[in-house]
Coordinates of C-alpha atoms in Angstrom, one line a residue:
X1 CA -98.7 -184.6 53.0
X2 CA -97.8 -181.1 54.5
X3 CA -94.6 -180.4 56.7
X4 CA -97.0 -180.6 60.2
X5 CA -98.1 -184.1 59.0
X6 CA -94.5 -184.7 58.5
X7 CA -92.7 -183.2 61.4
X8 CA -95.7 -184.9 63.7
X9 CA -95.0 -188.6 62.2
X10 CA -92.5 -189.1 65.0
X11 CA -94.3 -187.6 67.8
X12 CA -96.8 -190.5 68.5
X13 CA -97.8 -192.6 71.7
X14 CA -96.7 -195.6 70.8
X15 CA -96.0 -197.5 73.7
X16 CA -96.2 -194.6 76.0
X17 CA -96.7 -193.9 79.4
X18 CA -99.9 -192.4 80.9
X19 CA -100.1 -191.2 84.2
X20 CA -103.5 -189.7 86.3
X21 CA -102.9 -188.1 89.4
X22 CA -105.8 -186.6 92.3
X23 CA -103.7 -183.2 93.6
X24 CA -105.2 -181.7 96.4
X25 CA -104.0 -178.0 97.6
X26 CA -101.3 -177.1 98.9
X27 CA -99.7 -180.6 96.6
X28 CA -97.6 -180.3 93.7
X29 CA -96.1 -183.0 91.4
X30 CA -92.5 -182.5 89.9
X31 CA -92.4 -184.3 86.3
X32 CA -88.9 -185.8 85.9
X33 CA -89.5 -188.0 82.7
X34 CA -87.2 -185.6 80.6
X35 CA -89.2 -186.0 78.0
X36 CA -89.3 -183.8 74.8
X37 CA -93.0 -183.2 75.2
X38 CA -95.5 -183.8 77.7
X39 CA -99.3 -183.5 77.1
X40 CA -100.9 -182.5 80.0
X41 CA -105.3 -182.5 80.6
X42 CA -106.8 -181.7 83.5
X43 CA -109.8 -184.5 83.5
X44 CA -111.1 -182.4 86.6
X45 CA -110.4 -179.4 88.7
X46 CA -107.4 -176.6 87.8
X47 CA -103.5 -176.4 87.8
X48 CA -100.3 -174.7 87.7
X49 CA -97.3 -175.0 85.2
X50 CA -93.9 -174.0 86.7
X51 CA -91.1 -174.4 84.0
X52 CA -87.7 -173.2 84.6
X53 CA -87.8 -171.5 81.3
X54 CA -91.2 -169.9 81.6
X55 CA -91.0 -166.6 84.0
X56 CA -94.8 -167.2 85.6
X57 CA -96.9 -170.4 86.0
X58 CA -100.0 -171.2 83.7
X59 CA -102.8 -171.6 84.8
X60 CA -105.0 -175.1 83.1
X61 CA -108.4 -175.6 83.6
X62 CA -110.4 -178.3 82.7
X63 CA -111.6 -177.4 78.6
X64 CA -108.3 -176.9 78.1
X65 CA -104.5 -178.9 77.4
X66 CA -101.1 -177.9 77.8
X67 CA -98.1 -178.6 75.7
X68 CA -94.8 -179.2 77.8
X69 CA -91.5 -179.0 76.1
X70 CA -88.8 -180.8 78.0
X71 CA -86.7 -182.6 78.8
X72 CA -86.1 -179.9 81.9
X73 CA -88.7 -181.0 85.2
X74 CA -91.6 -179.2 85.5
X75 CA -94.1 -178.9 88.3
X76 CA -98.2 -179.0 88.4
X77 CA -99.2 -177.7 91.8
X78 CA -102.6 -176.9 93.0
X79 CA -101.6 -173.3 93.5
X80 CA -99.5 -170.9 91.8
X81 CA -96.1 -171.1 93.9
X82 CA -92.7 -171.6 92.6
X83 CA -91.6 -172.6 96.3
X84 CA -92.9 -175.6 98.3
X85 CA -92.6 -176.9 102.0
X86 CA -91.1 -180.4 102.5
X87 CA -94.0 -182.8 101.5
X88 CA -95.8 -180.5 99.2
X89 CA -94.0 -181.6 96.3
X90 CA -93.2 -184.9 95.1
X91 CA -91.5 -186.2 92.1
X92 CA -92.7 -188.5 89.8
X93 CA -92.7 -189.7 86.3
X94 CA -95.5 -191.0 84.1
X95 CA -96.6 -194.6 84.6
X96 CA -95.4 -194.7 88.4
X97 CA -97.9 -196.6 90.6
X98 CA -97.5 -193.6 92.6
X99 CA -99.1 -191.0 90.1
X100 CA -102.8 -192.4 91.4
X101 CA -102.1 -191.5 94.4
X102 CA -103.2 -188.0 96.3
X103 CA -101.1 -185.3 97.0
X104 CA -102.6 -182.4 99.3
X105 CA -104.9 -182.6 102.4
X106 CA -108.0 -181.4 101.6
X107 CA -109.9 -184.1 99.3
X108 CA -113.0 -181.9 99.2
X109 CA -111.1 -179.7 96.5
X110 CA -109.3 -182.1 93.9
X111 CA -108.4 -181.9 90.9
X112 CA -107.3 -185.0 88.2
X113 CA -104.4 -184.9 86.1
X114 CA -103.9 -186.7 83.1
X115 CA -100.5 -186.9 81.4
X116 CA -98.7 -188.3 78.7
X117 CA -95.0 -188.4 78.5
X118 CA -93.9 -188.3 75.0
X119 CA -90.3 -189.8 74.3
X120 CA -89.8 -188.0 71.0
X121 CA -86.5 -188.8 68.4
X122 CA -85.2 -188.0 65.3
X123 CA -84.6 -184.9 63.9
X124 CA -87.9 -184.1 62.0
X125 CA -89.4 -184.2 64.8
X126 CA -87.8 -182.1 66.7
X127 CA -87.6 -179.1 63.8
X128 CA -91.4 -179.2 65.5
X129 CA -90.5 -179.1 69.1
X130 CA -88.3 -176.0 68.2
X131 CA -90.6 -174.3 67.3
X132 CA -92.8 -174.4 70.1
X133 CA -92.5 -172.4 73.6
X134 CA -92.0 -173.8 77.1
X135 CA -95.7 -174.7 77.5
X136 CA -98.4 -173.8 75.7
X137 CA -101.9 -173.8 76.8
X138 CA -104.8 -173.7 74.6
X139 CA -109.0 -174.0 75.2
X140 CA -110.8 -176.9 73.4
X141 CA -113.1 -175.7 71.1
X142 CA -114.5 -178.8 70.0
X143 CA -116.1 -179.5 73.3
X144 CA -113.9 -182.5 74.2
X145 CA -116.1 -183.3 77.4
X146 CA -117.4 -186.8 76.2
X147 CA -113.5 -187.2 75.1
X148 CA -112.1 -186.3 78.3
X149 CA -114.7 -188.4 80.5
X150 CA -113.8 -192.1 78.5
X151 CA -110.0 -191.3 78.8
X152 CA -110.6 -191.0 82.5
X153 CA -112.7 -194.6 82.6
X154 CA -110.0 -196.0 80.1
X155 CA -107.1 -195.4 82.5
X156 CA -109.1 -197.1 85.2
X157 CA -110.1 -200.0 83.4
X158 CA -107.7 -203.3 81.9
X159 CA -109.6 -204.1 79.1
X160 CA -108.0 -205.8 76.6
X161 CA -106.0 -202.6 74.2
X162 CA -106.3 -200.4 77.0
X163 CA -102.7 -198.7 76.0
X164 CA -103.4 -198.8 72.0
X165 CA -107.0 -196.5 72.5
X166 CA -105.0 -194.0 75.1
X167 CA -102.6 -194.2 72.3
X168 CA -104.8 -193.1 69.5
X169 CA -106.7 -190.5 71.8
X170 CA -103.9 -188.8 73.4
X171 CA -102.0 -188.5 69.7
X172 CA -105.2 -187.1 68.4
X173 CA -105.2 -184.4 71.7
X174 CA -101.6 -183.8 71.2
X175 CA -102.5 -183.1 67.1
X176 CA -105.7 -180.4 68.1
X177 CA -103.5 -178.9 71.0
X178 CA -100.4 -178.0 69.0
X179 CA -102.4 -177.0 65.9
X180 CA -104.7 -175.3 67.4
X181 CA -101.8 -173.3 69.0
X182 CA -100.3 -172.1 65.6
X183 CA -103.3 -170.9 64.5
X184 CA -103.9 -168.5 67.0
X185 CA -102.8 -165.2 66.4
X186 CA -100.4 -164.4 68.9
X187 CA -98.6 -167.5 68.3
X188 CA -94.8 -167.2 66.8
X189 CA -95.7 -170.1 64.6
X190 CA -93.1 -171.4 62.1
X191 CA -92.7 -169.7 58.7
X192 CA -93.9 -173.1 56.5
X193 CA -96.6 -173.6 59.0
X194 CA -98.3 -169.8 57.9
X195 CA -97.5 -170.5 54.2
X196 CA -99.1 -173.9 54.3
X197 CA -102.9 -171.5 53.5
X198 CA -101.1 -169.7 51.1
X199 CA -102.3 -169.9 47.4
X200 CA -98.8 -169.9 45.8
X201 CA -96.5 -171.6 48.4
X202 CA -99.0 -174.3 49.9
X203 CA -98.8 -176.4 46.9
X204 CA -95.0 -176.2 46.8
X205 CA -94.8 -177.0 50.1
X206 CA -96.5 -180.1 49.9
X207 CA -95.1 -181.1 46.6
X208 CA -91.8 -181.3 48.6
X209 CA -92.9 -183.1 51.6
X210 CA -94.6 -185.9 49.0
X211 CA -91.9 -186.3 47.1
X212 CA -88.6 -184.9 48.6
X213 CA -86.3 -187.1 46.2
X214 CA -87.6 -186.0 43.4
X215 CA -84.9 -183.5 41.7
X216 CA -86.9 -180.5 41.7
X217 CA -85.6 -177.2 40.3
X218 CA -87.2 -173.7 40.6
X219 CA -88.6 -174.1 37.4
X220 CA -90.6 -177.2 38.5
X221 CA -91.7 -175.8 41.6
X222 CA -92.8 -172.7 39.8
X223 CA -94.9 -175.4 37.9
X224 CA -96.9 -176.6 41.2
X225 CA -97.4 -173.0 42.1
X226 CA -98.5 -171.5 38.5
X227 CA -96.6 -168.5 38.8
X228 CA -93.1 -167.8 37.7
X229 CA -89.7 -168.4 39.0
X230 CA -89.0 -165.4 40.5
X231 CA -92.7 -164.9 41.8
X232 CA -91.9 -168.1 43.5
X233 CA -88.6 -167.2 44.9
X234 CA -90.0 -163.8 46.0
X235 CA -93.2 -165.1 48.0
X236 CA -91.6 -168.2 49.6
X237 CA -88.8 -166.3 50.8
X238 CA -91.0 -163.9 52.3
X239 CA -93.2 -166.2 53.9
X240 CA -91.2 -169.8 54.9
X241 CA -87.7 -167.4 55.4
X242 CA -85.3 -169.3 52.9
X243 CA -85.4 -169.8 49.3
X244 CA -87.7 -172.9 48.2
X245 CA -84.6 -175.1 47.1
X246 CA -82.9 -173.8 50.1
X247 CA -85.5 -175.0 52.4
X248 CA -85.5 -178.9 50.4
X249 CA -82.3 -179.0 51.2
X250 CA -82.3 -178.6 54.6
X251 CA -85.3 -181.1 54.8
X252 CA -83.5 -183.6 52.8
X253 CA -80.9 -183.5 55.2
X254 CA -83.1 -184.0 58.1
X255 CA -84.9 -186.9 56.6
X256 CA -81.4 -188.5 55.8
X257 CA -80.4 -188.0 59.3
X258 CA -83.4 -189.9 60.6
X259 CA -82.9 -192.4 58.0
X260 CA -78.8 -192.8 58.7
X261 CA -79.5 -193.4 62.3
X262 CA -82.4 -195.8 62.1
X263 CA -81.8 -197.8 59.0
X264 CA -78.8 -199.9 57.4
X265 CA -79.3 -198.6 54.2
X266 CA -75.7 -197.6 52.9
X267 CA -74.7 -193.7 52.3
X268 CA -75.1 -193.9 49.0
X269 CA -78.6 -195.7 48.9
X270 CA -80.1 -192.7 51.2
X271 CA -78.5 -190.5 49.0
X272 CA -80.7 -191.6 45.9
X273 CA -83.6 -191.9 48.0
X274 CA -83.1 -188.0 48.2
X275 CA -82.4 -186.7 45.0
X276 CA -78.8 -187.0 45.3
X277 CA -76.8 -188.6 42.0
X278 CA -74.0 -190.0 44.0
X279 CA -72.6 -190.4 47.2
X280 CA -70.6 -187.3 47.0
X281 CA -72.9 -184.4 46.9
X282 CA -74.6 -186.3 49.5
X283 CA -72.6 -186.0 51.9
X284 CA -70.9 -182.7 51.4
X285 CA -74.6 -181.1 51.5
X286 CA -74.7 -183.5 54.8
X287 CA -71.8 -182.3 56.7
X288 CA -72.4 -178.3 55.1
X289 CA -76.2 -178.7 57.5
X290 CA -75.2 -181.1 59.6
X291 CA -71.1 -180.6 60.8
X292 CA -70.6 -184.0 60.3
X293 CA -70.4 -186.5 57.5
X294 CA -73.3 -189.0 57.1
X295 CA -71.2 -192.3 58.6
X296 CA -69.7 -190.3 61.7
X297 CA -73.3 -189.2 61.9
X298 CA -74.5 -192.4 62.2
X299 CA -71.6 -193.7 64.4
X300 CA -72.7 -191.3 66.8
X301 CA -76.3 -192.6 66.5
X302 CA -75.3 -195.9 67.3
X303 CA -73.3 -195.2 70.4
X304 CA -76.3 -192.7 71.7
X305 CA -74.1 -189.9 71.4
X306 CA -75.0 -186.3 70.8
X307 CA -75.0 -185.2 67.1
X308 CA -74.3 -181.4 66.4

């Protein structure tokens, strides 16, 4: 297992909800899910992207899928315009009844949306969404045309599993859409995502995504590399941004804040699962990352409070 397969565990469809909406122009939808991410495909037709974080609108054409990073509103219209008349734009969220409905005049000239609102938590998850920008837009290269066309009869249909195959499609979409955006050349893609090719530090980088409790030392990691210690240090540094025991670290203390919040496993048991030898170490490394210790961090959890 790599970091992407990791980070990407939590983002998943799982019970969520789909949406397919005919816009016509001068229409436009307002998303107000305030979701963390939100897959957008045009099944037919083209659209615009307003985020209040982006400075233009993006265009999407059918071929291709965007990437929405919430949990800000954002609006698909028909034309590029950040301003609408009353009735032009609508709010709506994914799942509404409403969402099948068409927005715009002219029905010689549709287009049809379909969108998934992802309802993403934990922290591993969310080291991803950091990394990505306001929306994203990438082409298929795969030819996805057979794929688009049965997602648009599934969401017509109530078969029996209707939700568990747009499940499985849409998390395969979301997959291709956000990889295929870090490989492109332009992208700012993370550090561990660039090494993850690389000779030396791909093999460490997966050793400590497989087995992140393990007590690795440099020396070790060296090991699952083949080079020396201070080749190690030299090349990871230089390609992930932090020292490789500085970068476990700060993935151990994600996992154990995932694990604090959605487990009853005591401090000390999370701690072992991690590497740790005691409780102690734990949770000083915890609150050094985190700014909290590990039980006010899973207080907070519990009451849906915010966790720095």
């Amino acid at each position: 297992m790599d970091p992407f397969d990791n980070l990407l565990r939590g983002v998943h469809a799982d019970g969520a909800a789909f949406g397919r909406s005919v816009l016509t122009p001068p229409g436009a939808l307002r998303f107000t899910d305030g979701a963390p991410l939100t897959l957008c495909v045009p099944l037919r037709g083209e659209g615009w992207i307003s985020h209040p974080e982006s400075d233009k609108p993006r265009l999407v054409r059918v071929g291709e899928a965007a990437a929405v990073r919430g949990p800000a509103p954002f609006v698909f219209s028909a034309e590029p315009r950040s301003s609408f008349q009353p009735g032009e734009l609508r709010d709506v969220r994914c799942g509404q009844s409403g969402m099948t409905d068409s927005v715009g005049a002219d029905q010689t000239d549709r287009m049809v949306l379909l969108v998934g609102a992802y309802h993403v938590q934990g922290r591993a998850p969310q080291r991803l969404l950091g990394a990505l920008p306001p929306v994203l837009v990438v082409p298929d290269d795969h030819d996805c045309a057979a794929l688009r066309d049965y997602l648009d009869t599934q969401l017509g249909a109530c078969r029996p599993g209707r939700q568990i195959v747009l499940d499985r499609l849409l998390d395969w979409l979301l997959v291709c859409t956000v990889r295929d955006w870090f490989d492109q050349p332009d992208a700012e893609a993370p550090g561990w995502y660039r090494a993850l090719s690389d000779d030396t530090v791909g093999p460490v980088l997966r050793a400590m995504h497989d087995a992140p409790g393990r007590p690795w030392t440099l020396a070790e990691l060296a090991v699952q590399a083949g080079v020396s210690r201070s080749t190690l240090a030299k090349r990871f540094t230089a390609l992930v941004g932090e020292p490789p025991l500085t970068y476990l670290t700060d993935w151990r203390m994600t996992l154990a804040a995932d694990m604090l919040a959605e487990s009853t496993a005591t401090v000390a048991a999370v701690a072992h699962q991690l590497g740790y030898a005691d409780a102690f170490g734990f949770s000083a490394a915890f609150k050094r990352v985190h700014g909290v210790s590990p039980s006010g961090h899973r207080r907070l959890a519990r009451v849906g409070g915010q966790v720095a």
